[in-house]
Amino acid sequence: MKIAVCSKGIELTSLCDERFGRCETFVIFDTKTKECFAVDNEAKNEGAGAGGKAVKILSDNKVDIIIAPELGPKANNAIKAFEIEAYRALGNITVEEQIKNFQEGKLEKFENSSVEEHSGLRRV
Amino acid sequence: MKIAVLSGKGGTGKTTVSTNLSAINKNIVLIDADVEEPNASIFLKPVITKEEKIYVEYPVIDSEKCTLCGRCGDFCKFNAIIPAKNTVLVFKESCHFCGGCEIVCPTEALKYEKREIGKIIKGTTLLKNYMEYGLLNVGELSGVKIIKALKENIKDRELVIIDSPPGTSCTTVAAVEDTDFAIIVTEPTPFGVSDMKMVVEMLRDMKIPFGVFVNKAGLGDMEVYEYCEAEKIEILGEVPFDKNISSYYAKGELFTQYMPQYKEIFENLFEEIVGGKNEN
């Protein structure tokens, strides 16, 4: 399966970003081939609707699981419509540590959005 | 004649100028196009005669006809419509009702429904002027539709003052477009001047003649005067910074009704615009 993690950089060793819709980039890890690649988050500069667009970008990349620190209402609606599962990232750790935590069953699944819309806009 | 009152920087005195200017003649119609936070009615205290609801449209998908081809999503600039796995996501509040998704849909699976975004309130002021103001519902992204409806409502009136939103974005453009003259209200401070320069550029782009009115004169520095001289922009008048004026403002009163020595400034402003020719 393909796991996408919101990231500040393009490596597995990059730190996980603090937001989903407007994160810098997505690092996508394929658990079968053990390969990983980064996808620039084109949604980050959108005026509005970043959450929805970010999910679409990941769906186009055939992602099955998203690991994100928070999910706004549009992102939450989008993951349900695209049938992708999302799990809550833990603390200030790297992408590969997030994936490891997920595989060990330590991450909580998002049932609903956890923040209000545009929360990611206020962070520089 | 349609006269827009705008500023760039908020809080310089657009509403002060608009409302006190409308007070000089009861035939002047005033519309408050700052639909996110209309405040002219605080000073003009209208008796309300009518309310008009304003609607916008959003797409609704017929799931029987939709093939999830994705063309509507590719077209939409606002990410308001996103075809997903088995359904099409619609984010109503993001939709700018351009009608494009319906046009690109190959199976006629799209139609539009309407939803209310706000209203226009109409009435007669305490000085017997006719006025209308727009009120956008909290949480809505754009008041442009309401502003366009306000402009449409008064298009046949002879003398109209349009109290415009601050800034230079799409709501201000909607308020100011197709007017005959614009009064840029500014204050003599660095922020006032820097935001005013953006407004000057916008008005020149839109080819609307304009002049500058300096509110709170004496409060700051001379930069606004130097700028206007260098750019050959006419200063139509000014009101000095006077704590008593702020006092009446804070009480929600038209200060010229209580300080008649200032009435002349607005009468002269009116004459300058309606009487003379002002091309910038």
XYZ file of C-alpha atoms in Angstrom:
404
model
C 0.000 0.000 0.000
C 1.038 3.600 -0.458
C 1.336 5.803 2.606
C 1.580 9.595 2.265
C 2.979 11.776 5.045
C 2.778 15.599 5.184
C 6.355 16.733 5.161
C 8.551 19.811 5.334
C 11.119 18.228 3.016
C 11.424 15.576 0.338
C 13.245 12.851 2.332
C 12.097 10.112 4.676
C 14.273 11.866 7.223
C 12.445 15.168 6.788
C 10.270 16.414 9.606
C 6.541 15.916 9.413
C 4.712 19.199 8.627
C 2.240 20.702 11.115
C -0.636 20.955 8.660
C -2.207 18.947 5.895
C -3.847 21.055 3.169
C -1.028 23.578 3.008
C 1.946 21.394 3.882
C 5.112 21.866 1.870
C 5.292 18.457 0.238
C 4.046 14.874 0.548
C 6.448 11.984 0.990
C 4.851 8.799 -0.358
C 6.134 5.390 0.731
C 5.208 2.131 -1.022
C 5.189 -0.662 1.574
C 5.506 -3.353 -1.088
C 8.437 -2.046 -3.128
C 9.908 -0.082 -0.200
C 10.377 2.849 -2.582
C 9.584 6.397 -1.686
C 9.162 9.612 -3.630
C 8.076 13.180 -2.895
C 5.176 15.026 -4.507
C 5.043 18.810 -4.307
C 1.813 19.954 -2.657
C 0.356 22.212 -5.343
C -2.601 22.957 -3.086
C -0.513 24.971 -0.644
C -0.870 28.257 -2.530
C -4.542 27.985 -3.381
C -6.731 30.840 -2.153
C -9.293 28.411 -0.816
C -10.137 24.745 -1.076
C -6.611 23.531 -0.277
C -7.803 20.506 1.710
C -9.950 19.161 -1.104
C -7.257 19.693 -3.700
C -4.527 18.100 -1.574
C -6.582 14.922 -1.225
C -7.156 14.877 -4.996
C -3.397 15.152 -5.593
C -2.818 12.159 -3.307
C -5.629 10.188 -4.906
C -4.087 10.819 -8.332
C -0.896 9.297 -6.879
C -2.851 6.218 -5.774
C -2.289 6.837 -2.065
C -4.164 4.504 0.319
C -3.247 5.984 3.699
C -2.602 9.575 4.747
C -0.721 10.508 7.903
C -1.503 14.099 8.879
C -1.308 16.159 12.079
C -4.777 17.688 11.610
C -7.601 17.589 9.074
C -9.843 20.501 8.196
C -13.481 20.074 7.125
C -12.856 20.078 3.352
C -10.019 17.562 3.673
C -12.216 15.398 5.861
C -15.059 15.394 3.319
C -12.578 14.685 0.582
C -10.936 11.657 2.201
C -14.374 10.114 2.682
C -15.295 10.781 -0.970
C -11.983 9.413 -2.224
C -12.130 6.453 0.189
C -8.688 7.114 1.647
C -8.008 6.534 5.334
C -6.245 9.125 7.434
C -4.334 8.711 10.660
C -3.205 11.306 13.137
C 0.535 11.988 13.103
C 2.456 12.039 16.368
C 4.574 14.920 17.627
C 7.584 16.532 16.067
C 9.183 13.512 14.393
C 10.410 12.497 10.951
C 8.397 11.019 8.094
C 9.927 7.581 8.507
C 9.203 7.594 12.246
C 5.560 8.403 11.464
C 5.382 5.466 9.037
C 6.973 3.163 11.595
C 4.427 4.252 14.228
C 1.616 3.607 11.775
C 2.861 0.121 10.936
C 3.088 -0.664 14.647
C -0.559 0.348 15.052
C 0.239 3.319 17.268
C -1.599 5.995 15.260
C -5.221 7.006 15.817
C -7.582 7.112 12.853
C -9.371 10.376 11.996
C -13.130 9.916 12.155
C -13.946 13.603 11.699
C -12.154 16.848 10.957
C -9.996 17.950 13.859
C -9.572 21.670 13.128
C -11.589 24.476 11.592
C -11.218 25.511 7.998
C -8.248 27.677 7.049
C -6.309 26.679 10.184
C -3.232 26.021 8.074
C -3.328 29.561 6.679
C -2.289 31.221 9.901
C 1.022 29.452 10.175
C 4.020 30.801 8.390
C -23.966 61.113 -11.223
C -22.559 58.140 -9.337
C -19.804 59.005 -6.852
C -17.735 56.301 -5.145
C -16.029 56.937 -1.824
C -13.079 54.650 -1.188
C -9.809 54.699 0.695
C -7.381 51.839 0.540
C -6.560 51.860 4.212
C -9.531 51.118 6.452
C -10.562 53.622 9.084
C -9.549 56.755 7.195
C -13.079 58.130 7.054
C -14.995 56.770 4.046
C -18.237 56.446 5.976
C -17.690 59.785 7.720
C -17.299 61.472 4.347
C -20.083 59.504 2.586
C -22.681 60.084 5.253
C -21.886 63.737 5.942
C -21.780 64.423 2.218
C -25.201 62.821 1.700
C -26.540 65.032 4.487
C -26.200 68.231 2.441
C -29.067 67.378 0.083
C -31.996 64.997 0.610
C -32.055 64.084 -3.067
C -28.722 62.314 -2.689
C -29.105 58.542 -2.516
C -26.537 56.650 -0.466
C -25.656 52.986 -0.808
C -23.382 51.210 1.633
C -21.449 48.662 -0.403
C -19.170 47.574 2.444
C -21.363 44.514 2.767
C -19.100 42.667 5.202
C -19.529 45.360 7.809
C -21.931 48.087 6.656
C -21.975 50.957 9.114
C -23.534 53.932 7.303
C -26.900 53.037 8.796
C -25.517 53.711 12.286
C -25.213 57.387 11.384
C -28.156 57.693 8.992
C -30.579 55.698 11.173
C -32.919 54.688 8.335
C -36.513 53.676 8.800
C -36.492 50.308 7.015
C -39.071 49.867 4.279
C -37.945 46.728 2.470
C -35.559 43.789 2.531
C -34.321 41.936 -0.538
C -32.687 38.507 -0.214
C -29.647 37.852 -2.396
C -28.840 34.401 -3.740
C -25.949 32.705 -5.480
C -25.891 29.428 -7.319
C -23.941 26.256 -6.822
C -23.707 23.044 -8.853
C -25.748 19.959 -8.106
C -24.892 16.681 -9.797
C -27.313 14.158 -11.222
C -25.525 10.962 -10.202
C -27.372 8.935 -12.838
C -25.925 10.989 -15.658
C -22.484 11.670 -14.140
C -19.692 9.478 -15.475
C -17.023 10.847 -13.091
C -15.012 11.954 -16.097
C -13.419 14.712 -14.014
C -13.767 17.559 -16.513
C -15.670 19.828 -14.121
C -12.940 19.414 -11.498
C -10.192 20.158 -13.988
C -11.998 23.318 -15.067
C -12.821 24.769 -11.662
C -10.295 27.367 -10.561
C -11.617 27.402 -7.010
C -11.565 23.680 -6.175
C -15.285 23.945 -5.546
C -16.122 20.787 -7.477
C -13.942 17.699 -7.213
C -15.005 14.358 -8.722
C -13.948 11.597 -6.319
C -14.228 7.825 -6.295
C -17.994 7.329 -6.495
C -19.368 10.807 -5.928
C -18.612 14.372 -6.860
C -17.593 16.633 -3.982
C -19.114 20.090 -4.090
C -17.877 22.832 -1.764
C -20.764 25.283 -2.152
C -19.108 28.212 -0.403
C -16.101 28.067 -2.725
C -18.197 28.209 -5.876
C -17.916 31.516 -7.754
C -20.891 30.566 -9.998
C -19.049 31.130 -13.257
C -21.178 28.464 -14.953
C -18.097 26.775 -16.390
C -18.632 23.307 -14.939
C -22.018 23.007 -16.614
C -20.512 23.987 -19.945
C -17.694 21.414 -19.833
C -19.855 18.533 -18.608
C -20.252 16.084 -21.504
C -23.344 14.341 -20.133
C -25.477 17.268 -18.899
C -25.199 15.930 -15.372
C -24.899 19.402 -13.815
C -27.506 21.929 -12.886
C -27.545 24.799 -10.419
C -29.503 25.475 -7.281
C -29.527 28.668 -5.310
C -28.666 29.547 -1.742
C -28.966 32.789 0.210
C -25.751 34.699 0.937
C -27.154 37.881 2.395
C -29.599 40.699 1.848
C -30.133 44.308 0.897
C -31.927 46.561 3.361
C -33.728 49.622 2.052
C -35.101 52.657 3.819
C -35.244 56.385 4.392
C -32.653 58.165 6.528
C -33.307 60.576 9.375
C -32.613 63.404 6.920
C -35.032 61.938 4.385
C -32.494 60.538 1.930
C -33.188 57.175 0.326
C -30.570 54.599 1.221
C -29.780 50.911 0.742
C -27.152 48.789 2.390
C -25.925 45.289 1.765
C -25.344 42.708 4.461
C -23.324 39.566 3.731
C -24.000 36.515 5.893
C -21.193 35.660 8.304
C -18.903 32.972 6.866
C -19.544 33.775 3.207
C -16.454 34.352 1.097
C -17.688 36.945 -1.384
C -20.075 39.869 -1.248
C -19.678 40.802 -4.901
C -23.139 39.579 -5.887
C -24.772 41.804 -3.266
C -22.750 44.821 -4.382
C -23.753 44.281 -7.989
C -27.393 44.040 -6.930
C -27.078 47.324 -4.984
C -25.620 49.056 -8.038
C -28.380 47.645 -10.232
C -31.051 48.881 -7.800
C -29.913 52.513 -7.960
C -28.738 52.691 -11.549
C -31.491 55.083 -12.597
C -31.092 57.428 -9.653
C -29.567 60.824 -10.427
C -27.229 61.463 -7.539
C -25.708 58.478 -5.738
C -22.911 58.151 -3.208
C -21.412 54.678 -2.899
C -19.731 54.020 0.433
C -17.221 51.396 -0.681
C -15.306 48.626 1.094
C -11.710 49.216 2.225
C -8.817 47.839 0.196
C -8.583 47.274 -3.530
C -9.844 43.743 -3.996
C -12.843 42.458 -5.914
C -15.485 43.904 -3.615
C -14.017 47.398 -3.951
C -13.758 47.013 -7.711
C -17.410 45.935 -7.858
C -18.446 48.971 -5.801
C -16.412 51.442 -7.814
C -16.800 50.226 -11.387
C -18.921 52.285 -13.762
C -19.049 55.248 -11.408
C -18.505 58.775 -12.690
C -16.111 59.954 -10.027
C -14.224 58.563 -7.033
C -13.292 60.356 -3.822
C -10.214 58.802 -2.233
C -10.433 59.471 1.476
C -7.040 59.355 3.116
C -5.336 60.351 6.320
C -1.930 62.053 6.363
C 0.003 59.094 7.757
C 2.464 56.666 6.102
C -0.086 53.825 6.096
C -2.751 56.119 4.681
C -0.495 57.238 1.853
C 0.874 53.818 0.973
C -2.581 52.242 0.687
C -3.828 55.292 -1.207
C -1.178 54.716 -3.874
C -2.696 51.276 -4.602
C -6.096 52.885 -4.984
C -4.712 55.525 -7.354
C -3.227 52.777 -9.517
C -6.513 50.866 -9.493
C -8.590 53.911 -10.449
C -6.216 54.867 -13.241
C -6.463 51.311 -14.547
C -10.255 51.524 -14.409
C -10.164 55.022 -15.994
C -12.332 56.578 -13.301
C -11.636 60.259 -12.591
C -10.817 60.895 -8.949
C -9.696 63.380 -6.344
C -8.370 63.122 -2.820
C -10.019 64.177 0.424
C -7.789 64.379 3.476
C -9.439 63.411 6.737
C -7.813 63.991 10.126
C -5.573 66.637 8.548
C -2.742 67.728 10.813
C -2.555 64.302 12.450
C 0.588 63.099 10.676
C 3.018 64.363 8.073
C 3.120 66.095 4.688
C 3.741 63.072 2.495
C 0.180 62.894 1.161
C 0.345 66.478 -0.051
C 3.758 65.968 -1.629
C 2.521 62.820 -3.360
C -0.600 64.531 -4.729
C 1.445 67.448 -6.007
C 3.963 65.174 -7.711
C 1.188 63.104 -9.287
C -0.951 66.141 -10.155
C -3.878 64.804 -8.134
C -6.378 67.371 -6.945
C -7.074 67.619 -3.241
C -10.796 68.284 -3.030
C -10.891 69.291 0.596
C -9.971 68.303 4.096
C -11.287 67.934 7.593
C -8.860 68.677 10.393
C -8.202 66.175 13.142
C -10.579 67.245 15.871
C -11.340 65.151 18.922
C -14.903 66.471 18.968
C -15.483 64.926 15.555
C -14.289 61.560 16.879
C -16.578 62.037 19.814
C -19.670 62.437 17.622
C -18.504 59.513 15.488
C -18.207 57.331 18.576
C -21.765 58.238 19.489
C -22.987 57.297 16.004
C -23.869 60.862 15.057
C -23.329 62.868 11.863
C -20.846 65.432 13.149
C -21.858 68.144 10.662
C -25.303 68.217 12.264
C -23.709 69.234 15.557
C -20.737 71.228 14.270
C -22.270 73.226 11.408
C -19.012 75.084 10.798
C -17.876 71.924 8.980
C -20.908 71.695 6.713
C -19.310 74.076 4.248
C -16.425 71.663 3.644
C -18.859 69.065 2.328
C -20.855 71.587 0.356
C -17.636 72.683 -1.315
C -16.628 69.048 -1.903
C -19.954 68.432 -3.608
C -19.581 71.552 -5.758
C -16.057 70.588 -6.767
C -17.233 67.227 -8.043
C -20.667 67.919 -9.464
C -20.063 71.518 -10.474
C -16.561 71.424 -11.926
C -14.554 69.065 -14.124
C -12.076 66.822 -12.367
C -9.963 64.594 -14.567
C -7.173 62.469 -13.186
